[in-house]
Amino acid sequence: MKAWRFYGFGDMRMDEVPTPECRPGHVIVQVLCVQPSVTEAQLAFGIRTLAYEKIKKRLETEAPVQLFGHEFCVRIVEVGAGVTRFKVGDRVAARAKLPCEQCPLCTTGRQHLCRKGPIIGFQLPGCFSEYAILPEIALVKVDDRISDSEAACLQSLSDSVASVQTAQIGMGDTVALFGQGSMGMECMQIARNSGAGLIITVDVRDEACRISKELGADYALNASECDPVEAIRDLTDGNGADVVFECAGGSPKQGLAGNRSLLQAIDAVRSGGKVVGVSWFGQPLEVDIDLLRERSLRYLFPDISTVENLAHTVRLVASGRVRLKPTITHVLDGIDKVPEAFEITANKGKYQAINPAQVML
Ligand SMILES: [Zn+2]
């Protein structure tokens, strides 16, 4: 089969490799649609972010290696011994993080909390290939009402579900979201489905603001035209928002906000309120902890998503409560377009992309 393999940072090549053989508890799948996550797209070019050192080490010791590809929609073509929940022909998506099945958490029924297991695309081959082998335990069936293209977003959506769950939004809480990329728009729509009152979003792109409004934001502020902190205070009687999601931070070279959106998020939340840190920054940050302490702010980090979170995404999208289509701006045809998808996804600002660029196989 054809598979993309990495020979080093910035060096991916399409090779002919053996099609994987099925094992007990696993399925063989044909890839229908796959997209790089933003993290993967940055790592592919050697940009420092989550898991950079681990990927660097794998490239140095194992190259060429099949990396990345945990956001996908695939069709099952073979089921291994012991697989009970799926049959040949089912379309499935997956949770990227797998339980190790050996640690004290895993052996006491708390696999969802395990941090020791492998991650699809990082320690295990992902789906930038024609076929892949996946463990049953990570999979969820895709509802017929969800397209292949939408289904490829379910993994990322499950992280957004986990982020909103972490926020524990109260009924009627005012919610502000900095950054209306794919996760920002996902968190916005899930918050809207989870009791949020007034919803205010912030981005610097007109198109992102327009889509955000279309998907349900009450106000979509363009931070290049106004002071978003002042505007959020004005809209909340001077108090600030009850909950603020920070989804814009990261390297300005990739069109992200650096740490400015985090500082704004801290300024825009009410005293005693919650800031949910969704972004990855790729480097240490300086934050005035005493300010957080003085204002009794809760700076929360999202829990890792569970298979239950993933199953919830299927309901949200199938029922139309979360709309993904308007965020899918770039869809490419054919496995040879994979490098182009990485380029677009690593530079979403430059290409005016909201969701990562997808490849239909
Ligand atoms: Zn474990």
Coordinates of C-alpha atoms and ligand atoms in Angstrom, one line a residue:
M1 CA 0.0 0.0 0.0
K2 CA 1.0 3.6 -0.3
A3 CA 2.0 5.3 3.0
W4 CA 3.6 8.6 3.8
R5 CA 6.8 8.2 5.9
F6 CA 9.0 10.8 7.5
Y7 CA 12.7 10.7 6.9
G8 CA 13.3 13.8 9.1
F9 CA 11.6 17.1 9.9
G10 CA 10.3 18.7 6.7
D11 CA 11.0 15.5 4.7
M12 CA 8.0 13.3 4.0
R13 CA 7.9 10.8 1.1
M14 CA 5.2 8.5 -0.2
D15 CA 6.5 4.9 -0.1
E16 CA 5.2 1.5 -0.9
V17 CA 5.0 -0.5 2.4
P18 CA 3.4 -3.8 3.4
T19 CA -0.4 -3.6 4.2
P20 CA -0.7 -4.2 8.0
E21 CA -1.9 -7.7 9.1
C22 CA -4.9 -7.9 11.4
R23 CA -4.4 -8.9 15.1
P24 CA -6.9 -9.9 17.8
G25 CA -8.8 -7.0 19.2
H26 CA -7.9 -4.9 16.1
V27 CA -9.5 -4.0 12.8
I28 CA -8.0 -3.2 9.4
V29 CA -9.4 -0.1 7.9
Q30 CA -9.4 1.7 4.6
V31 CA -8.8 5.4 5.0
L32 CA -11.5 7.6 3.6
C33 CA -10.6 11.0 4.9
V34 CA -7.7 12.2 7.0
Q35 CA -6.4 15.6 8.2
P36 CA -3.2 16.6 10.1
S37 CA -3.9 18.2 13.5
V38 CA -2.3 21.6 14.0
T39 CA 0.2 20.0 16.4
E40 CA 1.2 17.3 13.8
A41 CA 1.5 19.9 11.1
Q42 CA 3.9 22.0 13.2
L43 CA 5.9 18.9 14.3
A44 CA 6.2 17.8 10.6
F45 CA 8.2 21.0 10.0
G46 CA 10.2 20.7 13.2
I47 CA 8.4 23.5 15.0
R48 CA 8.6 23.1 18.8
T49 CA 5.3 22.2 20.3
L50 CA 3.7 19.3 22.2
A51 CA 5.7 16.0 21.9
Y52 CA 8.5 17.7 19.9
E53 CA 11.3 15.8 21.8
K54 CA 9.6 12.4 21.4
I55 CA 9.1 12.9 17.7
K56 CA 12.7 14.2 17.2
K57 CA 14.0 11.1 18.9
R58 CA 11.9 8.7 16.8
L59 CA 13.1 10.4 13.6
E60 CA 16.7 10.2 14.8
T61 CA 16.5 6.5 15.7
E62 CA 13.8 5.0 13.5
A63 CA 13.4 7.0 10.2
P64 CA 11.8 6.4 7.8
V65 CA 8.8 6.2 10.1
Q66 CA 5.0 6.4 9.6
L67 CA 4.0 9.3 11.8
F68 CA 0.8 11.3 12.5
G69 CA -2.8 10.8 11.2
H70 CA -5.1 10.5 14.3
E71 CA -7.9 12.6 12.8
F72 CA -9.7 10.5 10.3
C73 CA -12.8 8.7 9.0
V74 CA -12.1 5.1 7.9
R75 CA -14.1 2.1 6.8
I76 CA -13.5 -1.3 8.3
V77 CA -12.4 -4.0 5.8
E78 CA -11.4 -6.8 8.2
V79 CA -12.1 -7.5 11.9
G80 CA -9.7 -9.4 14.2
A81 CA -10.5 -12.2 16.6
G82 CA -12.5 -11.0 19.6
V83 CA -13.8 -7.8 18.0
T84 CA -17.5 -7.5 19.0
R85 CA -18.6 -3.9 18.5
F86 CA -17.8 -3.5 14.8
K87 CA -18.3 -5.3 11.5
V88 CA -16.8 -5.1 8.0
G89 CA -18.2 -2.0 6.2
D90 CA -18.7 0.2 9.4
R91 CA -17.3 3.7 9.2
V92 CA -15.4 4.6 12.4
A93 CA -13.4 7.4 14.0
A94 CA -11.1 7.0 16.9
R95 CA -9.9 8.5 20.2
A96 CA -6.1 9.0 19.7
K97 CA -4.9 8.2 23.2
L98 CA -5.0 4.5 24.1
P99 CA -4.9 3.0 27.6
C100 CA -1.7 1.0 28.5
E101 CA -3.9 -1.7 30.1
Q102 CA -1.2 -2.3 32.8
C103 CA -1.0 0.6 35.1
P104 CA -2.9 0.9 38.4
L105 CA -5.5 3.2 36.7
C106 CA -6.1 0.8 33.8
T107 CA -6.4 -2.2 36.0
T108 CA -9.0 -0.5 38.2
G109 CA -11.4 0.5 35.5
R110 CA -10.1 4.1 35.0
Q111 CA -8.5 3.6 31.6
H112 CA -9.7 7.0 30.5
L113 CA -7.2 8.6 33.0
C114 CA -4.2 6.6 31.8
R115 CA -1.3 8.7 30.5
K116 CA 1.1 5.8 29.8
G117 CA -0.6 4.3 26.8
P118 CA 0.4 4.9 23.1
I119 CA -1.1 7.6 20.9
I120 CA -2.2 6.9 17.4
G121 CA 0.1 8.6 15.0
F122 CA 2.8 9.2 17.6
Q123 CA 3.8 5.8 19.0
L124 CA 1.5 3.9 16.6
P125 CA 1.1 4.4 12.8
G126 CA -1.8 6.7 11.9
C127 CA -3.8 7.1 8.8
F128 CA -1.6 9.0 6.2
S129 CA -1.7 5.7 4.3
E130 CA -4.2 3.7 2.2
Y131 CA -4.9 1.2 5.0
A132 CA -4.2 1.1 8.8
I133 CA -4.6 -1.2 11.8
L134 CA -6.5 0.2 14.7
P135 CA -7.5 -1.2 18.1
E136 CA -11.2 -1.7 18.7
I137 CA -11.0 -0.1 22.1
A138 CA -10.3 3.4 20.5
L139 CA -13.1 3.3 18.0
V140 CA -16.6 4.8 17.7
K141 CA -19.1 4.1 14.9
V142 CA -19.9 7.1 12.7
D143 CA -23.6 7.8 12.2
D144 CA -24.9 7.7 8.6
R145 CA -25.9 11.4 8.9
I146 CA -22.3 12.4 9.2
S147 CA -20.1 12.8 6.1
D148 CA -16.6 11.4 5.8
S149 CA -15.3 14.9 5.9
E150 CA -17.2 15.8 9.1
A151 CA -16.2 12.5 10.7
A152 CA -12.5 13.3 10.3
C153 CA -13.1 16.2 12.7
L154 CA -14.7 14.1 15.4
Q155 CA -11.4 13.3 17.2
S156 CA -10.6 17.0 17.6
L157 CA -14.2 17.7 18.5
S158 CA -13.9 15.1 21.3
D159 CA -11.1 17.2 22.8
S160 CA -13.3 20.3 22.5
V161 CA -16.1 18.3 24.4
A162 CA -13.6 17.5 27.1
S163 CA -12.5 21.1 27.3
V164 CA -16.1 22.3 27.7
Q165 CA -16.7 19.6 30.3
T166 CA -13.7 20.7 32.2
A167 CA -15.1 24.3 32.3
Q168 CA -18.3 23.1 34.1
I169 CA -20.3 25.9 32.6
G170 CA -23.2 27.0 34.8
M171 CA -26.7 27.6 33.3
G172 CA -26.7 31.1 31.8
D173 CA -23.0 31.7 32.3
T174 CA -21.5 34.3 30.0
V175 CA -18.8 32.6 27.9
A176 CA -16.1 34.3 25.9
L177 CA -13.8 32.5 23.5
F178 CA -10.5 33.9 22.1
G179 CA -9.7 32.3 18.8
Q180 CA -12.2 31.0 16.3
G181 CA -10.1 28.3 14.6
S182 CA -11.6 24.8 14.5
M183 CA -11.4 24.1 18.2
G184 CA -12.5 27.6 19.2
M185 CA -15.6 27.2 17.0
E186 CA -16.2 23.7 18.3
C187 CA -15.9 24.8 22.0
M188 CA -18.3 27.7 21.2
Q189 CA -21.0 25.4 19.8
I190 CA -20.6 22.9 22.5
A191 CA -20.8 25.6 25.2
R192 CA -24.0 26.8 23.5
N193 CA -25.4 23.3 23.9
S194 CA -24.2 23.1 27.5
G195 CA -26.1 26.0 29.2
A196 CA -24.0 29.0 28.2
G197 CA -25.8 32.3 28.2
L198 CA -24.3 35.2 26.3
I199 CA -21.6 34.0 23.9
I200 CA -18.8 36.4 22.8
T201 CA -16.1 35.2 20.4
V202 CA -12.9 37.0 19.4
D203 CA -10.7 36.5 16.3
V204 CA -8.6 38.8 14.0
R205 CA -10.1 37.4 10.7
D206 CA -13.3 38.8 9.2
E207 CA -14.2 35.4 7.7
A208 CA -13.7 33.6 11.1
C209 CA -15.9 36.2 12.8
R210 CA -18.6 35.8 10.1
I211 CA -18.6 32.0 10.4
S212 CA -18.6 32.2 14.2
K213 CA -21.7 34.4 14.2
E214 CA -23.4 32.1 11.7
L215 CA -22.7 29.1 14.1
G216 CA -24.3 30.8 17.1
A217 CA -22.0 33.5 18.7
D218 CA -24.1 36.4 20.0
Y219 CA -21.1 38.8 19.3
A220 CA -18.1 38.0 17.2
L221 CA -15.5 40.7 17.9
N222 CA -12.7 41.4 15.4
A223 CA -9.7 42.1 17.7
S224 CA -7.9 44.0 14.9
E225 CA -10.6 46.6 15.0
C226 CA -11.5 46.9 18.7
D227 CA -10.1 46.2 22.1
P228 CA -11.7 42.8 22.9
V229 CA -11.2 43.1 26.7
E230 CA -12.9 46.4 26.8
A231 CA -15.7 45.2 24.6
I232 CA -16.3 42.0 26.7
R233 CA -16.4 44.2 29.8
D234 CA -18.9 46.5 28.2
L235 CA -21.1 43.5 27.2
T236 CA -21.0 42.2 30.8
D237 CA -21.8 45.3 32.8
G238 CA -18.1 45.8 33.5
N239 CA -17.7 42.4 35.2
G240 CA -16.0 40.3 32.6
A241 CA -17.1 36.8 31.4
D242 CA -17.8 34.0 33.7
V243 CA -15.8 31.5 31.6
V244 CA -13.2 32.3 29.0
F245 CA -11.7 29.8 26.6
E246 CA -8.3 30.7 25.3
C247 CA -7.9 29.0 21.8
A248 CA -5.7 31.5 19.9
G249 CA -2.3 31.2 21.5
G250 CA 0.9 29.9 19.9
S251 CA 3.6 30.9 17.5
P252 CA 3.0 34.1 15.6
K253 CA 5.0 32.6 12.7
Q254 CA 2.0 30.3 12.1
G255 CA -0.4 33.2 12.4
L256 CA -1.3 32.5 16.1
A257 CA -1.5 35.1 18.8
G258 CA 1.7 34.4 20.9
N259 CA 0.7 34.8 24.5
R260 CA -1.3 38.0 24.0
S261 CA -4.6 36.2 23.8
L262 CA -3.9 34.5 27.2
L263 CA -3.2 37.8 28.8
Q264 CA -6.4 39.2 27.3
A265 CA -8.3 36.1 28.5
I266 CA -7.1 36.8 32.0
D267 CA -8.2 40.4 31.7
A268 CA -11.5 39.5 30.2
V269 CA -12.7 37.0 32.8
R270 CA -14.6 38.1 35.9
S271 CA -13.0 37.8 39.3
G272 CA -13.5 34.2 40.5
G273 CA -14.1 33.1 37.0
K274 CA -12.5 30.4 34.9
V275 CA -10.0 30.6 32.1
V276 CA -9.7 27.3 30.1
G277 CA -6.3 27.0 28.4
V278 CA -6.9 25.1 25.2
S279 CA -3.9 26.4 23.3
W280 CA -0.4 25.0 23.2
F281 CA 2.4 27.6 23.3
G282 CA 5.5 25.6 22.5
Q283 CA 7.6 27.4 25.1
P284 CA 7.5 28.6 28.7
L285 CA 5.4 31.7 29.4
E286 CA 5.6 34.5 31.9
V287 CA 2.3 34.9 33.7
D288 CA 1.6 37.1 36.7
I289 CA 0.5 34.4 39.2
D290 CA -0.2 37.0 41.9
L291 CA -2.8 38.6 39.6
L292 CA -4.5 35.3 39.2
R293 CA -4.3 34.7 43.0
E294 CA -5.6 38.2 43.8
R295 CA -8.6 37.8 41.5
S296 CA -9.3 34.2 42.6
L297 CA -9.1 33.1 39.0
R298 CA -9.2 29.4 38.0
Y299 CA -6.8 28.6 35.2
L300 CA -8.0 25.2 34.0
F301 CA -6.5 22.8 31.5
P302 CA -8.8 20.4 29.6
D303 CA -9.0 16.8 30.6
I304 CA -8.0 14.3 28.0
S305 CA -11.0 13.2 26.1
T306 CA -12.6 9.8 26.7
V307 CA -14.4 7.3 24.4
E308 CA -17.6 8.6 26.0
N309 CA -16.7 12.2 24.9
L310 CA -16.1 10.8 21.4
A311 CA -19.5 9.0 21.4
H312 CA -21.1 12.4 22.4
T313 CA -19.5 14.1 19.4
V314 CA -21.3 11.7 17.1
R315 CA -24.7 12.7 18.7
L316 CA -23.8 16.4 18.5
V317 CA -22.9 16.3 14.8
A318 CA -25.5 13.8 13.7
S319 CA -28.3 15.8 15.3
G320 CA -27.0 19.1 13.9
R321 CA -26.4 20.6 17.3
V322 CA -22.7 21.1 16.3
R323 CA -22.1 22.2 12.7
L324 CA -18.7 21.4 11.2
K325 CA -19.3 22.0 7.5
P326 CA -18.8 25.8 7.6
T327 CA -15.4 25.3 9.3
I328 CA -14.1 22.9 6.7
T329 CA -12.4 25.3 4.3
H330 CA -9.8 23.1 2.4
V331 CA -10.5 19.6 1.0
L332 CA -7.9 18.0 -1.2
D333 CA -8.3 15.0 -3.4
G334 CA -5.9 12.0 -3.4
I335 CA -3.2 10.6 -1.1
D336 CA -0.5 12.5 -3.1
K337 CA -1.9 15.8 -1.7
V338 CA -0.9 15.0 1.9
P339 CA 2.1 17.3 2.0
E340 CA 0.0 20.2 0.8
A341 CA -2.5 19.5 3.6
F342 CA 0.4 19.7 6.1
E343 CA 1.6 23.0 4.6
I344 CA -1.9 24.6 4.7
T345 CA -2.6 23.3 8.3
A346 CA 0.8 24.6 9.6
N347 CA 0.0 28.0 8.1
K348 CA -3.7 28.4 8.5
G349 CA -3.5 32.1 8.8
K350 CA -1.7 32.5 5.4
Y351 CA -4.2 30.1 3.7
Q352 CA -7.3 31.5 5.4
A353 CA -8.1 28.0 6.7
I354 CA -10.3 27.3 9.8
N355 CA -10.3 23.5 10.1
P356 CA -7.1 21.7 9.1
A357 CA -6.9 20.9 5.4
Q358 CA -8.4 17.5 4.7
V359 CA -7.3 14.8 2.2
M360 CA -10.0 12.5 0.7
L361 CA -8.5 9.2 -0.3
Ligands
ZN1 ZN -2.6 2.6 31.9

